[in-house]
């Protein structure tokens, strides 16, 4: 029988991965979710990629999730009159709203919202934190600073303001256009950048109108501080370590990552660990040992998914990068220590009938000879609850809702199977047994756990757990109508 990888792989598409052959190769190498980065490329290019993904999905017979990542507001300095300037430690430098091209002593910062939020002592970071300045004096249209870490500054470099919550919406006008376009395409997940507060997520949810699930990117200190509230209103989370590592001390990012992953698991919501996971594979066919260790650490922590960005979008070895992640995941998941860590971090949370049933299913599967847990799930909640338990046996998530299955492609351990609409529990058991056999998780001599809700096709009604044989003749002989 086949080994079933539990952690999911998210691959970003871009110039290096926009044709059918490459996207299919990425899927065959192990990609479960494809990310469309709305910061790059036109709507026409993104539509072409989306259409290819759906063609690969149809050919493979397996659901594939598509995640559209919104850019968010980008804070940048203006232009300089005479090209780049080197800022020296200790020198004075001014940011203001004046559109006159900058010089060695000042430059435009065309964001009045930043000046409105600044206070003396706040820090401004330029060019991914390579240049750092401390605000000495500020007003509604200027900030006089002292350079604390110098370096070359040039046109349109990005600016980070880690110390304050900026009065900026997470959605720019471009993001609103991109959101509507992505929802019209039919993407399954929307990743929301620049989240600072739960209200940012609520706004995006209202605009999406249920057409896509909302995934909040945690990339700002304000989002870390408000994480509990943000998690409550999000369908999933991305730990965006690149920006976190700019706005926070880099040594603080690993414990934040671990804390966020555990919180998401407790809430039964998928979490992606992202950014620079196999960065060297943009140019090299082999990753560094440290990168492999980083990917493995995220898997040991129990993350639902690990993500490739430029490695698969613009790198020279996109398929090799996915295959590397797949190999690392399979190696980690076959390590007995992995099970020890996953099971020791399991948090008992029994509040509903469904909670109790999925916990019982996991315990039965681990104490008896069960080959798979088959969960019928209309909205995806039951599949997510089973995944939270991190069972040792495969999870077969079954639904008549294609949209539900696509979204579950991001969730740990779920193998998603489309079923016809069912009316009787016996039909569900027969379908579950057939799926377990067809996908190599069981044969006719094995047993499976089947979970469903009666009445069927009603979200939130999980109320039946059945130990069933995989031999359909035995099902018909022994199961009640």
Coordinates of C-alpha atoms in Angstrom, one line a residue:
X1 CA 0.0 0.0 0.0
X2 CA 1.1 3.5 -0.7
X3 CA 2.7 5.8 1.8
X4 CA 0.7 8.9 2.4
X5 CA 2.5 12.2 2.9
X6 CA 0.7 14.3 5.6
X7 CA 2.1 17.8 5.3
X8 CA 1.0 19.7 2.2
X9 CA 3.2 21.6 -0.2
X10 CA 2.3 25.0 -1.6
X11 CA 4.1 26.0 -4.9
X12 CA 4.0 29.6 -6.2
X13 CA 3.6 30.0 -9.9
X14 CA 5.5 32.6 -12.0
X15 CA 7.6 33.1 -15.0
X16 CA 9.5 29.8 -14.4
X17 CA 6.3 27.8 -14.0
X18 CA 3.5 29.0 -16.2
X19 CA 3.2 26.3 -18.9
X20 CA 1.2 23.2 -18.7
X21 CA 4.1 20.8 -18.7
X22 CA 5.8 22.5 -15.7
X23 CA 2.6 22.9 -13.7
X24 CA 1.8 19.3 -14.2
X25 CA 5.3 18.3 -13.3
X26 CA 5.1 20.4 -10.1
X27 CA 1.8 18.6 -9.2
X28 CA 3.3 15.2 -9.9
X29 CA 6.4 16.1 -7.8
X30 CA 4.1 16.7 -4.8
X31 CA 2.4 20.2 -5.0
X32 CA -1.0 20.2 -3.4
X33 CA -1.8 23.9 -3.6
X34 CA -0.8 26.4 -6.2
X35 CA -0.2 30.1 -5.2
X36 CA -0.9 32.9 -7.6
X37 CA 1.0 36.0 -6.4
X38 CA -1.0 39.0 -7.2
X39 CA 2.0 41.3 -6.7
X40 CA 3.4 40.1 -10.0
X41 CA 1.8 39.5 -13.4
X42 CA -1.3 40.6 -15.2
X43 CA -4.8 39.3 -14.7
X44 CA -4.6 37.6 -18.1
X45 CA -1.4 35.7 -17.0
X46 CA -3.0 34.7 -13.7
X47 CA -6.1 33.5 -15.6
X48 CA -4.0 31.4 -17.9
X49 CA -2.2 29.7 -14.9
X50 CA -5.5 29.1 -13.2
X51 CA -7.0 27.4 -16.3
X52 CA -3.9 25.2 -16.6
X53 CA -4.3 24.2 -12.9
X54 CA -7.9 23.2 -13.5
X55 CA -6.9 21.2 -16.6
X56 CA -4.2 19.3 -14.5
X57 CA -6.9 18.7 -11.8
X58 CA -9.3 17.3 -14.4
X59 CA -6.7 15.0 -15.9
X60 CA -5.5 13.7 -12.5
X61 CA -8.9 13.2 -10.9
X62 CA -7.7 14.8 -7.7
X63 CA -8.8 18.2 -6.3
X64 CA -6.2 20.9 -6.3
X65 CA -6.4 24.1 -4.3
X66 CA -5.6 27.6 -5.7
X67 CA -4.5 30.4 -3.4
X68 CA -4.5 34.0 -4.6
X69 CA -2.1 36.1 -2.5
X70 CA -3.1 39.8 -2.4
X71 CA -0.2 42.3 -2.5
X72 CA -1.4 44.6 0.3
X73 CA -0.4 48.3 0.5
X74 CA 3.2 48.8 -0.4
X75 CA 5.0 51.6 1.5
X76 CA 7.9 53.0 -0.5
X77 CA 10.2 56.1 -0.5
X78 CA 10.1 58.4 -3.5
X79 CA 12.8 59.0 -6.1
X80 CA 16.3 60.6 -5.8
X81 CA 17.6 63.3 -8.1
X82 CA 21.1 62.0 -8.5
X83 CA 20.7 58.2 -8.0
X84 CA 21.5 56.2 -4.9
X85 CA 23.0 57.8 -1.8
X86 CA 25.0 56.2 1.0
X87 CA 23.5 56.9 4.5
X88 CA 26.2 56.9 7.2
X89 CA 25.6 55.8 10.8
X90 CA 24.7 58.8 13.0
X91 CA 23.8 61.2 10.2
X92 CA 20.5 63.1 10.1
X93 CA 17.9 62.3 7.4
X94 CA 14.4 63.6 6.8
X95 CA 11.3 62.0 5.3
X96 CA 8.6 64.3 4.1
X97 CA 5.6 64.7 1.8
X98 CA 7.4 67.0 -0.7
X99 CA 7.5 65.4 -4.1
X100 CA 10.8 67.1 -5.1
X101 CA 13.3 64.4 -5.9
X102 CA 15.5 63.4 -2.9
X103 CA 19.1 64.0 -2.0
X104 CA 21.6 62.9 0.6
X105 CA 19.6 64.5 3.4
X106 CA 16.0 63.9 2.6
X107 CA 13.5 62.0 0.4
X108 CA 9.7 61.9 -0.1
X109 CA 7.7 59.3 1.9
X110 CA 4.3 59.6 0.1
X111 CA 2.3 58.1 2.9
X112 CA 0.7 60.7 5.3
X113 CA -0.7 57.8 7.3
X114 CA 2.8 57.0 8.4
X115 CA 3.4 60.5 9.7
X116 CA 0.1 60.5 11.5
X117 CA 1.1 57.4 13.4
X118 CA 4.8 58.2 14.1
X119 CA 6.1 59.2 17.5
X120 CA 9.7 60.2 18.6
X121 CA 11.6 57.0 19.3
X122 CA 9.9 55.0 16.6
X123 CA 12.0 53.1 14.1
X124 CA 11.8 53.3 10.3
X125 CA 13.3 50.5 8.2
X126 CA 14.2 50.8 4.6
X127 CA 15.1 48.2 2.0
X128 CA 14.1 45.1 4.0
X129 CA 15.6 46.5 7.2
X130 CA 19.1 46.9 5.7
X131 CA 18.8 50.7 6.6
X132 CA 17.5 51.6 10.1
X133 CA 16.5 55.1 11.3
X134 CA 15.2 56.4 14.6
X135 CA 12.6 59.2 14.6
X136 CA 13.9 62.2 16.6
X137 CA 11.1 64.7 15.7
X138 CA 8.0 64.4 13.6
X139 CA 4.9 66.1 12.5
X140 CA 2.0 65.7 10.1
X141 CA 4.2 66.0 7.0
X142 CA 7.8 65.2 8.1
X143 CA 10.0 62.9 10.3
X144 CA 13.5 64.0 11.2
X145 CA 15.6 60.9 11.9
X146 CA 19.0 59.7 12.9
X147 CA 20.5 56.8 10.9
X148 CA 21.3 53.9 13.3
X149 CA 22.3 51.4 10.5
X150 CA 23.5 52.9 7.3
X151 CA 23.7 51.8 3.7
X152 CA 22.8 52.7 0.1
X153 CA 19.3 54.2 -0.3
X154 CA 17.7 54.5 -3.8
X155 CA 14.5 55.0 -5.7
X156 CA 11.3 53.3 -4.5
X157 CA 12.8 51.2 -1.7
X158 CA 10.3 49.6 0.6
X159 CA 9.7 51.0 4.1
X160 CA 8.6 49.1 7.3
X161 CA 7.3 50.7 10.4
X162 CA 7.4 48.0 13.1
X163 CA 6.6 50.0 16.2
X164 CA 3.2 51.4 15.4
X165 CA -0.2 50.2 14.1
X166 CA -0.6 52.2 10.9
X167 CA -4.0 53.7 10.1
X168 CA -4.0 51.9 6.7
X169 CA -6.5 49.3 5.5
X170 CA -5.1 45.9 4.6
X171 CA -6.8 46.2 1.2
X172 CA -5.6 48.8 -1.3
X173 CA -7.6 49.7 -4.5
X174 CA -5.4 47.2 -6.4
X175 CA -6.2 44.5 -3.8
X176 CA -9.9 45.1 -4.1
X177 CA -9.7 44.7 -7.9
X178 CA -7.5 41.6 -7.5
X179 CA -9.9 40.1 -4.9
X180 CA -12.9 40.5 -7.2
X181 CA -10.9 39.1 -10.1
X182 CA -9.6 36.1 -8.1
X183 CA -13.1 35.3 -6.7
X184 CA -14.5 35.5 -10.2
X185 CA -11.9 33.0 -11.4
X186 CA -12.9 30.6 -8.6
X187 CA -9.8 30.5 -6.4
X188 CA -10.3 28.5 -3.1
X189 CA -8.2 30.7 -0.8
X190 CA -7.4 34.4 -0.5
X191 CA -4.2 35.3 1.4
X192 CA -4.5 38.7 2.9
X193 CA -1.3 40.8 3.3
X194 CA -0.6 43.6 5.8
X195 CA -3.0 42.3 8.4
X196 CA -2.8 44.4 11.6
X197 CA -6.2 43.8 13.3
X198 CA -9.2 41.5 13.0
X199 CA -11.2 44.2 11.3
X200 CA -8.9 43.8 8.3
X201 CA -9.9 40.2 7.9
X202 CA -13.6 40.9 8.4
X203 CA -13.5 43.5 5.6
X204 CA -11.9 41.0 3.2
X205 CA -14.5 38.3 4.2
X206 CA -17.3 40.7 3.5
X207 CA -15.9 41.5 0.0
X208 CA -15.3 37.8 -0.7
X209 CA -19.0 36.9 0.1
X210 CA -18.2 33.2 0.8
X211 CA -16.6 32.7 -2.6
X212 CA -13.2 32.0 -1.1
X213 CA -11.8 31.1 2.3
X214 CA -9.7 33.9 4.0
X215 CA -6.1 33.2 5.0
X216 CA -4.4 35.9 7.1
X217 CA -0.7 36.5 6.6
X218 CA 1.1 37.2 9.9
X219 CA 3.9 39.5 8.9
X220 CA 3.6 42.5 11.2
X221 CA 4.3 42.8 15.0
X222 CA 0.7 44.2 15.4
X223 CA -0.7 41.0 13.9
X224 CA 1.4 38.9 16.4
X225 CA 0.0 40.9 19.3
X226 CA -3.6 40.6 18.0
X227 CA -3.2 37.0 16.9
X228 CA -5.9 35.4 19.0
X229 CA -8.5 37.8 17.6
X230 CA -7.2 37.5 14.1
X231 CA -7.3 33.7 14.2
X232 CA -10.9 33.7 15.3
X233 CA -12.1 35.5 12.2
X234 CA -9.7 33.8 9.7
X235 CA -10.1 30.4 7.9
X236 CA -6.4 29.8 7.9
X237 CA -3.0 31.5 8.7
X238 CA 0.3 32.0 6.9
X239 CA 3.4 32.6 9.0
X240 CA 5.2 35.0 6.6
X241 CA 8.6 34.9 8.2
X242 CA 10.3 37.2 5.7
X243 CA 8.5 40.4 6.7
X244 CA 8.3 39.2 10.4
X245 CA 12.1 38.9 10.4
X246 CA 12.4 42.5 9.1
X247 CA 10.1 44.1 11.6
X248 CA 11.0 42.0 14.6
X249 CA 14.4 40.7 15.8
X250 CA 15.2 37.7 13.7
X251 CA 15.8 35.5 16.8
X252 CA 12.2 36.1 17.9
X253 CA 10.7 34.6 14.7
X254 CA 11.2 30.8 15.5
X255 CA 9.3 30.9 18.8
X256 CA 6.6 33.0 17.2
X257 CA 6.4 30.4 14.4
X258 CA 6.1 27.5 16.9
X259 CA 3.4 29.4 19.0
X260 CA 1.3 30.3 16.0
X261 CA 1.4 26.8 14.5
X262 CA 0.2 25.3 17.8
X263 CA -2.6 27.8 18.1
X264 CA -3.8 27.1 14.6
X265 CA -3.8 23.4 15.3
X266 CA -5.8 23.9 18.5
X267 CA -8.3 25.9 16.5
X268 CA -8.5 23.3 13.7
X269 CA -7.5 25.9 11.1
X270 CA -4.7 25.2 8.5
X271 CA -1.4 27.1 8.9
X272 CA 1.3 27.6 6.2
X273 CA 5.0 28.2 7.2
X274 CA 6.4 30.3 4.4
X275 CA 9.4 32.4 3.1
X276 CA 13.0 31.4 2.2
X277 CA 12.4 27.7 3.0
X278 CA 14.7 26.5 0.1
X279 CA 16.0 29.9 -1.0
X280 CA 19.3 28.6 -2.4
X281 CA 17.4 26.4 -4.9
X282 CA 16.5 29.5 -6.9
X283 CA 19.9 29.1 -8.4
X284 CA 21.1 25.7 -7.2
X285 CA 19.7 22.2 -7.8
X286 CA 20.6 21.3 -4.2
X287 CA 19.4 23.0 -1.0
X288 CA 21.7 23.9 1.9
X289 CA 21.7 21.6 5.0
X290 CA 20.3 24.5 7.0
X291 CA 17.3 24.9 4.6
X292 CA 16.5 21.2 4.8
X293 CA 16.6 21.5 8.6
X294 CA 14.3 24.5 8.5
X295 CA 11.7 22.7 6.4
X296 CA 12.0 19.7 8.7
X297 CA 11.5 21.8 11.8
X298 CA 8.3 23.2 10.5
X299 CA 7.0 19.7 9.8
X300 CA 8.1 18.4 13.2
X301 CA 6.1 21.3 14.7
X302 CA 2.9 20.0 13.0
X303 CA 2.4 22.7 10.4
X304 CA -0.3 21.9 7.8
X305 CA 1.7 23.2 4.8
X306 CA 5.1 24.4 3.8
X307 CA 5.5 26.9 0.9
X308 CA 7.8 27.7 -1.9
X309 CA 7.9 31.3 -3.3
X310 CA 10.6 32.4 -5.7
X311 CA 12.0 28.8 -5.7
X312 CA 9.1 27.6 -7.9
X313 CA 8.0 30.9 -9.4
X314 CA 11.2 32.3 -10.8
X315 CA 14.0 29.8 -9.9
X316 CA 16.0 27.6 -12.2
X317 CA 14.8 24.4 -10.5
X318 CA 11.1 24.6 -9.6
X319 CA 10.3 20.9 -9.9
X320 CA 13.4 19.9 -8.0
X321 CA 12.4 22.3 -5.2
X322 CA 9.0 20.6 -4.8
X323 CA 10.6 17.2 -5.0
X324 CA 13.0 18.2 -2.3
X325 CA 10.2 19.3 0.0
X326 CA 8.4 16.1 -0.7
X327 CA 11.5 14.0 0.2
X328 CA 12.1 15.9 3.4
X329 CA 8.5 15.5 4.5
X330 CA 8.5 11.8 3.8
X331 CA 11.7 11.4 5.7
X332 CA 10.5 13.4 8.7
X333 CA 7.1 11.6 8.8
X334 CA 8.7 8.2 8.8
X335 CA 10.8 9.2 11.9
X336 CA 9.4 7.7 15.2
X337 CA 10.4 11.0 16.9
X338 CA 7.9 12.8 14.6
X339 CA 5.0 10.8 16.0
X340 CA 6.2 11.4 19.6
X341 CA 6.3 15.2 19.0
X342 CA 3.0 15.3 17.2
X343 CA 1.2 13.2 19.8
X344 CA 2.7 15.0 22.8
X345 CA 1.6 18.3 21.5
X346 CA -2.0 17.2 21.0
X347 CA -4.4 19.4 22.9
X348 CA -7.6 17.9 24.1
X349 CA -10.6 20.1 23.1
X350 CA -13.9 18.5 23.5
X351 CA -16.8 20.9 23.2
X352 CA -19.2 19.4 20.6
X353 CA -20.5 16.0 19.5
X354 CA -18.2 16.3 16.4
X355 CA -15.2 16.9 18.6
X356 CA -15.9 13.7 20.6
X357 CA -16.5 11.6 17.5
X358 CA -13.3 12.6 15.7
X359 CA -11.3 12.0 18.9
X360 CA -12.9 8.6 19.3
X361 CA -12.2 7.8 15.6
X362 CA -8.5 8.6 16.1
X363 CA -8.3 6.5 19.3
X364 CA -10.0 3.6 17.7
X365 CA -7.7 3.8 14.6
X366 CA -4.7 3.8 16.8
X367 CA -5.7 1.0 19.2
X368 CA -7.2 -1.4 16.6
X369 CA -6.4 -2.7 13.1
X370 CA -7.9 0.3 11.2
X371 CA -6.5 1.3 7.8
X372 CA -8.0 4.7 7.3
X373 CA -10.4 7.3 8.7
X374 CA -13.1 8.2 6.1
X375 CA -14.9 11.5 7.0
X376 CA -17.9 12.7 5.1
X377 CA -17.8 16.5 5.3
X378 CA -20.1 19.0 3.7
X379 CA -18.5 22.3 4.8
X380 CA -15.0 20.9 5.6
X381 CA -15.2 21.3 9.3
X382 CA -15.3 17.6 10.1
X383 CA -12.2 17.0 7.9
X384 CA -10.4 19.8 9.7
X385 CA -11.3 18.4 13.1
X386 CA -10.0 14.9 12.1
X387 CA -6.8 16.6 10.9
X388 CA -6.4 18.4 14.3
X389 CA -6.1 15.0 15.9
X390 CA -3.1 14.2 13.7
X391 CA -4.0 10.4 13.5
X392 CA -1.5 7.8 12.4
X393 CA -3.7 6.5 9.6
X394 CA -4.6 8.3 6.4
X395 CA -7.6 10.7 6.4
X396 CA -9.9 10.3 3.5
X397 CA -12.1 13.5 3.3
X398 CA -15.2 12.8 1.2
X399 CA -17.7 15.3 0.0
X400 CA -20.1 16.0 -2.9
X401 CA -18.9 19.6 -2.7
X402 CA -15.9 20.2 -5.0
X403 CA -15.2 23.6 -3.4
X404 CA -15.0 22.0 0.1
X405 CA -12.5 19.4 -1.1
X406 CA -10.3 22.0 -2.8
X407 CA -10.1 24.0 0.3
X408 CA -9.2 20.9 2.3
X409 CA -6.2 20.4 0.1
X410 CA -4.4 22.8 2.4
X411 CA -5.2 20.8 5.5
X412 CA -2.7 18.3 7.1
X413 CA -3.2 14.6 6.1
X414 CA -6.4 15.0 4.1
X415 CA -6.8 12.9 0.9
X416 CA -9.8 14.5 -0.8
X417 CA -12.3 12.4 -2.7
X418 CA -15.4 13.7 -4.6
X419 CA -18.6 11.6 -4.0
X420 CA -22.1 11.8 -5.4
X421 CA -24.8 13.2 -3.2
X422 CA -25.8 10.5 -0.7
X423 CA -29.1 9.9 1.0
X424 CA -28.4 6.8 3.2
X425 CA -25.6 5.9 5.6
X426 CA -25.0 2.5 3.9
X427 CA -24.2 4.4 0.6
X428 CA -21.7 6.4 2.5
X429 CA -20.0 3.3 4.0
X430 CA -19.8 1.6 0.5
X431 CA -18.4 4.8 -1.0
X432 CA -15.8 5.1 1.8
X433 CA -14.7 1.5 1.4
X434 CA -14.3 1.9 -2.3
X435 CA -12.3 5.1 -2.0
X436 CA -10.0 3.5 0.6
X437 CA -9.3 0.6 -1.8
X438 CA -9.1 2.7 -5.0
X439 CA -6.5 5.0 -3.5
X440 CA -4.4 2.3 -2.0
X441 CA -5.1 2.9 1.7
X442 CA -6.8 -0.5 2.3
X443 CA -7.8 -3.7 0.7
X444 CA -10.8 -6.0 1.1
X445 CA -9.3 -7.6 4.2
X446 CA -9.0 -4.3 6.1
X447 CA -11.4 -2.2 8.2
X448 CA -12.0 1.5 8.2
X449 CA -13.6 4.1 10.4
X450 CA -16.5 6.0 8.7
X451 CA -17.8 9.3 10.0
X452 CA -20.9 11.1 8.7
X453 CA -23.8 13.2 9.7
X454 CA -27.5 12.3 9.4
X455 CA -29.4 13.9 7.8
X456 CA -26.9 14.1 4.9
X457 CA -25.8 17.2 3.1
X458 CA -26.3 19.4 6.1
X459 CA -23.2 21.1 7.5
X460 CA -22.4 20.6 11.2
X461 CA -24.3 17.4 11.8
X462 CA -21.5 14.8 12.3
X463 CA -23.1 12.3 14.6
X464 CA -22.3 8.7 13.4
X465 CA -19.1 6.7 13.7
X466 CA -19.0 3.2 12.2
X467 CA -16.2 0.5 12.0
X468 CA -16.7 -1.0 8.6
X469 CA -15.1 -3.7 6.5
X470 CA -13.7 -2.8 3.1
X471 CA -15.4 -5.8 1.5
X472 CA -18.6 -4.4 0.1
X473 CA -20.3 -7.9 0.4
X474 CA -19.8 -7.7 4.1
X475 CA -21.2 -4.2 4.3
X476 CA -24.4 -5.2 2.5
X477 CA -24.7 -8.3 4.7
X478 CA -24.2 -6.6 8.0
X479 CA -25.0 -2.9 7.8
X480 CA -28.5 -1.7 8.6
X481 CA -30.3 0.5 6.1

